[in-house]
Amino acid sequence: QAQLVESGGGVVQPGRSLRVSCAASGFTFNSYAMHWVRQAPGKGPEWVAVISYDGIYKSYADSVKGRFTISRVNSQNTLHLQMNSLTTEDTAKYSCARAQGLNGDVFDMWGQGTMVTVSS
Amino acid sequence: AIQLTQSPSSLSASVGDRVSITCRASQGIGSAVAWYQQKPGKVSKLLMYDASTLESGVPSRFSGSASGTDFTLTISSLQPEDFATYYCQQFNNYPLTFGGGTKVEIK
């Protein structure tokens, strides 16, 4: 059964760094673009970043550009999000999502998410 | 960035009711809208894309439509498993954006 499982969340102080990861299984990971989407408590989802199937193309939301880096290791079926210079505004559940084959910016599979809390 | 305004933000309905949720875009986005269902403790689920194309496996009681910059998700006969929060999303251009959500609750 195809699934996405995130890990690496936790509590971190403002200004520090954290890396969250997403393990994919049950589908051909290297055929799909992948996204990160976050959702702050009580708020709607916010798109964070996308990476192409081969890792060459990347795009970021303005709110994280220059601080976050999306990457993937296709040989390990793993997606990463390196988050630097974290602020309290980055507190959210971070979910990875698979891009639909037809529309690369529609999310046809989601993970459960990993919670990142930025607090002193 | 394109803003999506969903209405209502919440609604109460009974099993068997017909329910409609609207999503208005701040500018033209063609039919580049998707709809998702979110339940507590569950992964989000894609319901509809291209405004009116039903995702595989989604019950036919769900339908989508578009008129200009207004997009509508309709549930023809609400079932117990449909009580959830629904979000629209535009994929016409970056940054991808979501609506504020509509929580469908049991009356």
Coordinates of N, CA and C in Angstrom, one line a residue:
Chain A
Q1 N 0.8 -1.2 0.0 CA 0.0 0.0 0.0 C 0.9 1.2 0.0
A2 N 0.6 2.1 -0.9 CA 1.4 3.3 -1.0 C 1.2 4.2 0.2
Q3 N 2.3 4.8 0.7 CA 2.2 5.7 1.9 C 3.4 6.6 2.0
L4 N 3.1 7.7 2.7 CA 4.2 8.6 3.1 C 4.2 8.8 4.6
V5 N 5.4 8.7 5.1 CA 5.6 8.8 6.6 C 6.6 9.8 6.9
E6 N 6.2 10.9 7.6 CA 7.1 11.9 8.0 C 7.8 11.7 9.4
S7 N 8.9 12.3 9.6 CA 9.6 12.1 10.8 C 10.5 13.4 11.0
G8 N 11.0 13.5 12.3 CA 12.0 14.6 12.5 C 11.4 15.8 13.2
G9 N 10.2 15.9 13.4 CA 9.6 17.0 14.1 C 10.0 17.1 15.6
G10 N 9.7 18.2 16.2 CA 10.0 18.4 17.6 C 9.9 19.8 18.0
V11 N 10.5 20.1 19.2 CA 10.5 21.5 19.7 C 11.9 22.0 19.5
V12 N 12.0 23.2 18.9 CA 13.3 23.9 18.6 C 13.2 25.3 19.0
Q13 N 14.3 25.9 19.4 CA 14.3 27.3 19.8 C 14.4 28.2 18.5
P14 N 13.9 29.4 18.6 CA 14.0 30.4 17.5 C 15.4 30.6 17.1
G15 N 15.6 30.6 15.8 CA 17.0 30.8 15.2 C 17.7 29.5 15.0
R16 N 17.2 28.4 15.5 CA 17.9 27.1 15.3 C 17.4 26.4 14.0
S17 N 17.9 25.3 13.8 CA 17.6 24.5 12.6 C 17.0 23.2 12.9
L18 N 16.3 22.6 11.9 CA 15.7 21.3 12.1 C 15.5 20.7 10.7
R19 N 15.7 19.4 10.6 CA 15.4 18.7 9.3 C 14.3 17.7 9.5
V20 N 13.3 17.8 8.7 CA 12.2 16.8 8.7 C 12.3 16.0 7.4
S21 N 11.9 14.8 7.5 CA 12.0 13.8 6.4 C 10.7 13.1 6.1
C22 N 10.6 12.5 4.9 CA 9.4 11.8 4.5 C 9.9 10.6 3.8
A23 N 9.4 9.4 4.3 CA 9.8 8.1 3.7 C 8.6 7.7 2.9
A24 N 8.9 7.4 1.6 CA 7.8 7.0 0.7 C 7.9 5.4 0.5
S25 N 6.8 4.8 0.3 CA 6.8 3.4 0.0 C 5.6 3.0 -0.8
G26 N 5.6 1.9 -1.5 CA 4.5 1.4 -2.3 C 4.3 2.0 -3.6
F27 N 5.1 2.9 -4.1 CA 5.0 3.5 -5.4 C 6.4 3.9 -5.9
T28 N 6.5 4.2 -7.2 CA 7.8 4.5 -7.8 C 8.2 5.9 -7.5
F29 N 8.9 6.1 -6.4 CA 9.1 7.5 -5.8 C 9.8 8.4 -6.9
N30 N 10.8 7.8 -7.6 CA 11.5 8.7 -8.5 C 10.8 9.1 -9.8
S31 N 9.5 8.8 -9.9 CA 8.7 9.2 -11.0 C 7.8 10.4 -10.7
Y32 N 7.8 10.8 -9.4 CA 6.9 11.9 -9.0 C 7.6 13.1 -8.4
A33 N 7.1 14.3 -8.7 CA 7.5 15.4 -8.0 C 6.9 15.3 -6.6
M34 N 7.5 16.0 -5.6 CA 7.0 16.0 -4.2 C 6.9 17.4 -3.7
H35 N 6.0 17.6 -2.7 CA 5.8 18.9 -2.1 C 5.9 18.7 -0.6
W36 N 6.1 19.9 0.1 CA 5.9 20.0 1.5 C 4.8 21.0 1.7
V37 N 3.9 20.7 2.6 CA 2.8 21.6 2.9 C 2.7 21.6 4.4
R38 N 2.5 22.8 5.0 CA 2.4 22.9 6.4 C 1.1 23.5 6.9
Q39 N 0.7 23.2 8.1 CA -0.6 23.7 8.6 C -0.4 24.1 10.1
A40 N -0.5 25.4 10.3 CA -0.4 25.9 11.7 C -1.7 25.5 12.5
P41 N -1.6 25.3 13.8 CA -2.8 25.0 14.5 C -4.0 25.9 14.3
G42 N -5.1 25.3 13.9 CA -6.3 26.1 13.7 C -6.3 26.9 12.4
K43 N -5.3 26.7 11.5 CA -5.3 27.4 10.2 C -5.4 26.4 9.1
G44 N -5.6 27.0 7.9 CA -5.6 26.2 6.7 C -4.2 25.8 6.2
P45 N -4.1 24.9 5.3 CA -2.8 24.5 4.8 C -2.1 25.6 4.1
E46 N -0.7 25.6 4.1 CA 0.1 26.5 3.4 C 1.2 25.7 2.6
W47 N 1.2 25.9 1.3 CA 2.2 25.3 0.5 C 3.6 25.8 0.9
V48 N 4.6 24.9 1.0 CA 5.9 25.3 1.4 C 7.0 25.2 0.2
A49 N 7.0 24.1 -0.4 CA 8.0 23.9 -1.4 C 7.7 22.7 -2.3
V50 N 8.3 22.6 -3.5 CA 8.2 21.5 -4.4 C 9.5 21.2 -5.0
I51 N 9.7 19.9 -5.3 CA 10.9 19.4 -6.0 C 10.5 18.5 -7.1
S52 N 11.2 18.6 -8.2 CA 10.8 17.8 -9.3 C 11.2 16.3 -9.1
Y53 N 10.8 15.4 -9.9 CA 11.1 14.0 -9.7 C 12.6 13.7 -9.7
D54 N 13.4 14.5 -10.4 CA 14.8 14.2 -10.5 C 15.6 15.1 -9.6
G55 N 14.9 16.0 -8.8 CA 15.6 16.8 -7.9 C 16.2 18.1 -8.5
I56 N 16.0 18.3 -9.8 CA 16.6 19.5 -10.4 C 15.9 20.7 -10.2
Y57 N 14.6 20.7 -10.3 CA 13.7 21.9 -10.2 C 13.2 22.0 -8.8
K58 N 13.3 23.2 -8.2 CA 12.8 23.4 -6.8 C 12.1 24.8 -6.8
S59 N 11.1 24.9 -6.0 CA 10.4 26.2 -5.9 C 10.0 26.3 -4.4
Y60 N 9.9 27.6 -3.9 CA 9.6 27.8 -2.5 C 8.6 28.9 -2.3
A61 N 7.8 28.8 -1.2 CA 7.0 29.9 -0.8 C 7.9 31.1 -0.4
D62 N 7.4 32.3 -0.6 CA 8.2 33.5 -0.2 C 8.5 33.4 1.3
S63 N 7.6 32.9 2.1 CA 7.8 32.9 3.5 C 9.0 32.0 4.0
V64 N 9.5 31.1 3.2 CA 10.5 30.2 3.6 C 11.8 30.3 2.7
K65 N 11.6 31.1 1.6 CA 12.7 31.2 0.6 C 14.0 31.7 1.3
G66 N 15.1 31.1 1.0 CA 16.4 31.5 1.6 C 16.7 30.8 3.0
R67 N 15.6 30.3 3.6 CA 15.8 29.6 4.9 C 15.6 28.1 4.8
F68 N 14.7 27.7 4.0 CA 14.4 26.2 3.9 C 15.0 25.7 2.6
T69 N 15.3 24.4 2.6 CA 15.8 23.7 1.4 C 15.2 22.4 1.3
I70 N 14.5 22.1 0.2 CA 13.9 20.8 -0.1 C 14.9 20.0 -0.9
S71 N 15.0 18.7 -0.6 CA 15.9 17.8 -1.3 C 15.3 16.4 -1.3
R72 N 15.9 15.5 -2.1 CA 15.4 14.1 -2.1 C 16.5 13.2 -2.4
V73 N 16.4 12.0 -2.0 CA 17.4 10.9 -2.3 C 16.5 9.8 -2.9
N74 N 16.5 9.7 -4.2 CA 15.6 8.7 -4.8 C 16.1 7.3 -4.5
S75 N 17.3 7.1 -4.3 CA 17.8 5.7 -4.1 C 17.3 5.2 -2.7
Q76 N 16.9 6.2 -1.8 CA 16.4 5.8 -0.5 C 14.9 6.1 -0.3
N77 N 14.3 6.5 -1.4 CA 12.8 6.9 -1.4 C 12.5 7.9 -0.3
T78 N 13.3 8.9 -0.2 CA 13.2 9.8 0.9 C 13.2 11.3 0.4
L79 N 12.4 12.1 1.1 CA 12.3 13.5 0.8 C 12.7 14.2 2.1
H80 N 13.4 15.3 2.0 CA 13.8 16.1 3.2 C 13.4 17.5 3.1
L81 N 13.3 18.2 4.2 CA 13.1 19.6 4.3 C 14.1 20.1 5.4
Q82 N 15.1 20.8 5.0 CA 16.0 21.4 5.9 C 15.5 22.8 6.2
M83 N 15.3 23.1 7.5 CA 14.7 24.4 7.9 C 15.7 25.1 8.8
N84 N 16.2 26.3 8.4 CA 17.2 27.1 9.1 C 16.5 28.4 9.6
S85 N 17.1 29.0 10.5 CA 16.7 30.3 11.1 C 15.2 30.3 11.4
L86 N 14.8 29.3 12.1 CA 13.4 29.1 12.4 C 12.8 30.2 13.3
T87 N 11.6 30.6 13.0 CA 10.9 31.5 13.9 C 9.6 30.9 14.4
T88 N 9.0 31.6 15.3 CA 7.7 31.1 15.8 C 6.6 31.0 14.8
E89 N 6.8 31.8 13.7 CA 5.8 31.7 12.6 C 5.9 30.4 11.8
D90 N 7.0 29.6 12.0 CA 7.1 28.3 11.4 C 6.5 27.2 12.1
T91 N 6.0 27.4 13.3 CA 5.3 26.4 14.1 C 4.1 25.9 13.3
A92 N 4.1 24.6 13.0 CA 3.1 23.9 12.2 C 3.3 22.4 12.1
K93 N 2.3 21.7 11.6 CA 2.5 20.4 11.2 C 3.0 20.4 9.8
Y94 N 4.1 19.7 9.5 CA 4.7 19.6 8.2 C 4.3 18.3 7.5
S95 N 3.7 18.3 6.4 CA 3.3 17.1 5.7 C 3.9 17.1 4.3
C96 N 4.4 15.9 3.9 CA 4.8 15.7 2.5 C 3.6 15.3 1.7
A97 N 3.6 15.6 0.4 CA 2.5 15.3 -0.4 C 3.1 14.9 -1.8
R98 N 2.5 13.9 -2.4 CA 2.9 13.5 -3.8 C 2.2 14.3 -4.8
A99 N 2.9 14.7 -5.9 CA 2.3 15.4 -7.0 C 1.6 14.5 -7.9
Q100 N 0.3 14.8 -8.2 CA -0.4 14.0 -9.2 C 0.3 13.9 -10.5
G101 N 0.3 12.8 -11.2 CA 0.9 12.6 -12.4 C 0.4 13.6 -13.5
L102 N -0.9 13.8 -13.5 CA -1.5 14.7 -14.5 C -1.2 16.2 -14.3
N103 N -1.4 16.5 -13.0 CA -1.2 17.9 -12.6 C -0.1 17.9 -11.5
G104 N 1.0 18.4 -11.8 CA 2.1 18.3 -10.9 C 1.9 19.1 -9.6
D105 N 0.9 20.0 -9.6 CA 0.7 20.8 -8.4 C -0.6 20.5 -7.7
V106 N -1.1 19.3 -8.0 CA -2.2 18.7 -7.2 C -1.7 17.6 -6.4
F107 N -2.2 17.5 -5.1 CA -1.6 16.5 -4.2 C -2.5 15.3 -4.1
D108 N -2.0 14.2 -4.6 CA -2.9 13.0 -4.7 C -2.6 12.0 -3.5
M109 N -1.6 12.3 -2.8 CA -1.3 11.5 -1.6 C -0.6 12.3 -0.6
W110 N -1.0 12.2 0.7 CA -0.5 13.0 1.8 C 0.1 12.1 2.9
G111 N 1.0 12.6 3.6 CA 1.4 11.9 4.9 C 0.6 12.4 6.0
Q112 N 0.8 11.8 7.2 CA 0.1 12.3 8.4 C 0.7 13.6 9.0
G113 N 1.9 13.8 8.6 CA 2.6 15.0 9.1 C 3.4 14.8 10.4
T114 N 4.4 15.8 10.6 CA 5.2 15.8 11.8 C 5.2 17.2 12.3
M115 N 4.9 17.3 13.6 CA 4.7 18.6 14.2 C 6.1 19.3 14.6
V116 N 6.2 20.6 14.1 CA 7.4 21.4 14.5 C 6.9 22.5 15.3
T117 N 7.5 22.7 16.5 CA 7.1 23.8 17.4 C 8.4 24.6 17.6
V118 N 8.3 25.9 17.3 CA 9.4 26.8 17.5 C 9.1 27.6 18.7
S119 N 9.8 27.4 19.8 CA 9.5 28.1 21.0 C 10.8 28.2 21.9
S120 N 10.9 29.3 22.6 CA 12.0 29.5 23.5 C 11.7 28.9 24.9
Chain B
A1 N 0.1 36.9 -4.7 CA -0.4 35.5 -4.6 C -2.0 35.5 -4.8
I2 N -2.5 34.5 -5.4 CA -3.9 34.3 -5.6 C -4.5 34.0 -4.2
Q3 N -5.6 34.7 -3.9 CA -6.3 34.4 -2.6 C -7.6 33.6 -3.0
L4 N -7.8 32.6 -2.1 CA -9.0 31.9 -2.3 C -9.9 32.1 -1.0
T5 N -11.1 32.5 -1.2 CA -12.0 32.8 -0.1 C -13.1 31.7 -0.1
Q6 N -13.2 30.9 0.9 CA -14.2 29.9 1.0 C -15.3 30.3 1.9
S7 N -16.5 29.9 1.5 CA -17.7 30.1 2.3 C -18.7 29.0 2.2
P8 N -19.4 28.7 3.3 CA -19.2 29.3 4.6 C -18.0 28.7 5.2
S9 N -17.6 29.3 6.4 CA -16.4 28.8 7.1 C -16.8 27.5 7.9
S10 N -18.1 27.4 8.2 CA -18.6 26.2 8.8 C -20.1 26.1 8.5
L11 N -20.6 24.9 8.6 CA -22.0 24.6 8.4 C -22.5 23.4 9.1
S12 N -23.7 23.4 9.5 CA -24.3 22.2 10.2 C -25.3 21.6 9.3
A13 N -25.3 20.3 9.1 CA -26.2 19.7 8.2 C -26.5 18.3 8.7
S14 N -27.6 17.7 8.2 CA -28.0 16.4 8.6 C -27.6 15.3 7.5
V15 N -27.6 14.1 7.9 CA -27.3 13.0 6.9 C -28.5 13.1 5.9
G16 N -28.1 13.0 4.6 CA -29.0 13.1 3.5 C -29.2 14.5 2.9
D17 N -28.7 15.5 3.6 CA -28.8 16.8 3.1 C -27.9 17.0 1.8
R18 N -28.3 18.0 1.0 CA -27.4 18.5 -0.1 C -26.6 19.7 0.4
V19 N -25.3 19.6 0.3 CA -24.4 20.6 0.8 C -23.6 21.2 -0.3
S20 N -23.4 22.5 -0.3 CA -22.5 23.2 -1.3 C -21.6 24.1 -0.6
I21 N -20.3 24.1 -1.0 CA -19.2 24.9 -0.5 C -18.7 25.7 -1.7
T22 N -18.5 27.0 -1.4 CA -18.0 27.9 -2.5 C -16.6 28.4 -2.2
C23 N -15.8 28.5 -3.3 CA -14.4 29.0 -3.2 C -14.3 30.0 -4.3
R24 N -14.0 31.3 -3.9 CA -13.8 32.4 -4.9 C -12.4 32.8 -5.0
A25 N -11.9 32.8 -6.2 CA -10.5 33.2 -6.4 C -10.4 34.7 -6.7
S26 N -9.3 35.3 -6.3 CA -9.1 36.7 -6.4 C -8.8 37.2 -7.8
Q27 N -8.5 36.2 -8.7 CA -8.3 36.5 -10.1 C -8.5 35.3 -10.9
G28 N -8.6 35.4 -12.2 CA -8.9 34.2 -13.0 C -7.9 33.1 -12.9
I29 N -8.3 31.9 -12.8 CA -7.4 30.8 -12.7 C -7.9 29.6 -13.5
G30 N -8.7 29.9 -14.5 CA -9.2 28.8 -15.4 C -10.0 27.8 -14.5
S31 N -9.6 26.5 -14.7 CA -10.2 25.5 -13.9 C -9.2 24.8 -13.0
A32 N -8.2 25.5 -12.7 CA -7.1 24.9 -11.9 C -7.4 25.0 -10.4
V33 N -8.4 24.2 -10.0 CA -8.8 24.1 -8.6 C -8.9 22.6 -8.2
A34 N -8.5 22.3 -7.0 CA -8.6 21.0 -6.4 C -9.3 21.2 -5.1
W35 N -10.0 20.1 -4.7 CA -10.7 20.1 -3.4 C -10.2 18.9 -2.6
Y36 N -10.0 19.1 -1.3 CA -9.5 18.1 -0.4 C -10.4 18.0 0.8
Q37 N -10.4 16.8 1.4 CA -11.1 16.5 2.6 C -10.1 16.2 3.7
Q38 N -10.4 16.8 4.9 CA -9.4 16.6 6.0 C -10.2 16.2 7.2
K39 N -9.8 15.1 7.9 CA -10.4 14.6 9.1 C -9.3 14.5 10.2
P40 N -9.7 14.8 11.4 CA -8.7 14.7 12.5 C -8.1 13.4 12.6
G41 N -6.7 13.4 12.6 CA -6.0 12.1 12.8 C -5.9 11.3 11.5
K42 N -6.4 11.8 10.4 CA -6.4 11.1 9.1 C -5.6 11.9 8.1
V43 N -5.0 11.3 7.1 CA -4.3 12.0 6.0 C -5.4 12.7 5.2
S44 N -5.0 13.9 4.7 CA -5.8 14.6 3.8 C -6.1 13.8 2.5
K45 N -7.3 14.0 1.9 CA -7.7 13.2 0.8 C -8.1 14.1 -0.4
L46 N -7.5 13.8 -1.6 CA -7.9 14.6 -2.8 C -9.3 14.1 -3.2
L47 N -10.2 15.0 -3.4 CA -11.6 14.7 -3.9 C -11.8 15.0 -5.4
M48 N -11.3 16.1 -5.8 CA -11.6 16.7 -7.1 C -10.4 17.5 -7.6
Y49 N -10.2 17.5 -8.9 CA -9.2 18.4 -9.5 C -9.7 18.9 -10.8
D50 N -9.0 19.9 -11.4 CA -9.5 20.5 -12.6 C -11.0 21.0 -12.4
A51 N -11.3 21.4 -11.2 CA -12.6 22.0 -10.8 C -13.7 21.0 -10.7
S52 N -13.7 20.0 -11.7 CA -14.9 19.1 -11.7 C -14.6 17.7 -12.0
T53 N -13.3 17.3 -12.0 CA -12.9 15.9 -12.3 C -12.8 15.1 -11.0
L54 N -13.6 14.1 -10.8 CA -13.6 13.3 -9.6 C -12.4 12.4 -9.5
E55 N -11.7 12.5 -8.4 CA -10.5 11.6 -8.2 C -11.0 10.2 -8.1
S56 N -10.2 9.3 -8.6 CA -10.5 7.9 -8.6 C -10.8 7.4 -7.2
G57 N -11.9 6.7 -7.1 CA -12.3 6.1 -5.8 C -13.2 7.0 -4.9
V58 N -13.4 8.2 -5.3 CA -14.2 9.2 -4.6 C -15.7 8.9 -5.0
P59 N -16.6 8.9 -4.0 CA -18.0 8.6 -4.3 C -18.6 9.6 -5.2
S60 N -19.5 9.2 -6.1 CA -20.1 10.1 -7.1 C -21.1 11.1 -6.5
R61 N -21.3 11.0 -5.2 CA -22.2 12.1 -4.5 C -21.4 13.4 -4.4
F62 N -20.1 13.4 -4.6 CA -19.3 14.6 -4.7 C -19.2 15.1 -6.1
S63 N -19.4 16.4 -6.3 CA -19.3 16.9 -7.6 C -18.7 18.3 -7.5
G64 N -18.1 18.8 -8.6 CA -17.5 20.2 -8.6 C -18.0 20.9 -9.8
S65 N -18.0 22.2 -9.7 CA -18.4 23.1 -10.8 C -17.6 24.4 -10.7
A66 N -17.6 25.1 -11.8 CA -16.9 26.4 -11.9 C -17.7 27.4 -12.7
S67 N -17.7 28.6 -12.3 CA -18.3 29.7 -13.0 C -17.4 31.0 -12.8
G68 N -16.7 31.3 -13.8 CA -15.7 32.4 -13.7 C -14.7 32.1 -12.6
T69 N -14.7 33.0 -11.6 CA -13.7 32.8 -10.5 C -14.4 32.1 -9.3
D70 N -15.6 31.6 -9.5 CA -16.3 30.9 -8.4 C -16.3 29.4 -8.6
F71 N -15.9 28.7 -7.6 CA -15.9 27.2 -7.7 C -16.7 26.6 -6.6
T72 N -17.4 25.5 -6.9 CA -18.3 25.0 -5.9 C -18.1 23.5 -5.8
L73 N -18.0 23.0 -4.6 CA -18.0 21.6 -4.3 C -19.4 21.2 -3.7
T74 N -20.0 20.2 -4.3 CA -21.4 19.9 -3.8 C -21.4 18.4 -3.4
I75 N -22.0 18.1 -2.2 CA -22.2 16.8 -1.8 C -23.7 16.6 -1.9
S76 N -24.1 15.6 -2.8 CA -25.6 15.5 -3.1 C -26.4 15.0 -1.9
S77 N -25.8 14.1 -1.2 CA -26.5 13.4 -0.1 C -25.5 13.1 1.0
L78 N -25.4 14.0 2.0 CA -24.4 13.9 3.0 C -24.5 12.6 3.8
Q79 N -23.3 11.9 3.9 CA -23.2 10.7 4.6 C -22.4 10.9 5.9
P80 N -22.5 10.0 6.9 CA -21.8 10.2 8.2 C -20.3 10.4 8.0
E81 N -19.7 9.7 7.0 CA -18.3 9.8 6.8 C -17.9 11.1 6.2
D82 N -18.8 11.9 5.8 CA -18.5 13.2 5.1 C -18.3 14.3 6.0
F83 N -18.6 14.1 7.3 CA -18.4 15.2 8.3 C -16.9 15.4 8.5
A84 N -16.4 16.6 8.0 CA -15.0 16.8 7.9 C -14.8 18.3 7.5
T85 N -13.5 18.7 7.4 CA -13.2 20.0 6.9 C -12.7 19.9 5.4
Y86 N -13.2 20.8 4.6 CA -12.9 20.8 3.2 C -12.1 22.1 2.8
Y87 N -11.1 21.8 1.9 CA -10.3 23.0 1.5 C -10.2 23.0 -0.1
C88 N -10.3 24.1 -0.6 CA -10.0 24.3 -2.1 C -8.5 24.7 -2.2
Q89 N -8.0 24.5 -3.4 CA -6.6 24.8 -3.6 C -6.5 25.2 -5.1
Q90 N -5.7 26.3 -5.4 CA -5.5 26.7 -6.8 C -4.1 26.2 -7.2
F91 N -4.0 25.7 -8.4 CA -2.7 25.3 -9.0 C -2.5 26.0 -10.3
N92 N -3.0 27.2 -10.5 CA -2.8 27.9 -11.7 C -1.4 28.5 -11.8
N93 N -0.9 29.0 -10.6 CA 0.5 29.4 -10.6 C 1.0 29.4 -9.2
Y94 N 2.3 29.6 -9.1 CA 2.9 29.7 -7.7 C 2.9 31.1 -7.2
P95 N 2.7 31.2 -5.9 CA 2.7 30.1 -4.9 C 1.3 29.4 -4.9
L96 N 1.3 28.1 -4.8 CA 0.1 27.4 -4.6 C -0.6 27.9 -3.4
T97 N -1.9 28.1 -3.4 CA -2.6 28.6 -2.2 C -3.9 27.8 -2.0
F98 N -4.3 27.8 -0.7 CA -5.5 27.1 -0.2 C -6.5 28.1 0.3
G99 N -7.8 27.7 0.3 CA -8.8 28.4 0.9 C -8.7 28.2 2.4
G100 N -9.5 29.0 3.2 CA -9.5 28.9 4.6 C -10.2 27.7 5.2
G101 N -10.9 27.0 4.4 CA -11.6 25.8 4.9 C -13.0 26.0 5.2
T102 N -13.8 24.9 5.1 CA -15.2 24.8 5.5 C -15.4 23.5 6.4
K103 N -15.8 23.8 7.6 CA -16.0 22.6 8.5 C -17.5 22.2 8.4
V104 N -17.7 21.0 8.0 CA -19.1 20.4 7.9 C -19.4 19.6 9.2
E105 N -20.3 20.1 9.9 CA -20.6 19.4 11.2 C -22.0 18.8 11.2
I106 N -22.2 17.9 12.1 CA -23.5 17.3 12.2 C -24.5 18.2 12.9
K107 N -25.7 18.3 12.3 CA -26.8 19.1 13.0 C -27.4 18.3 14.0

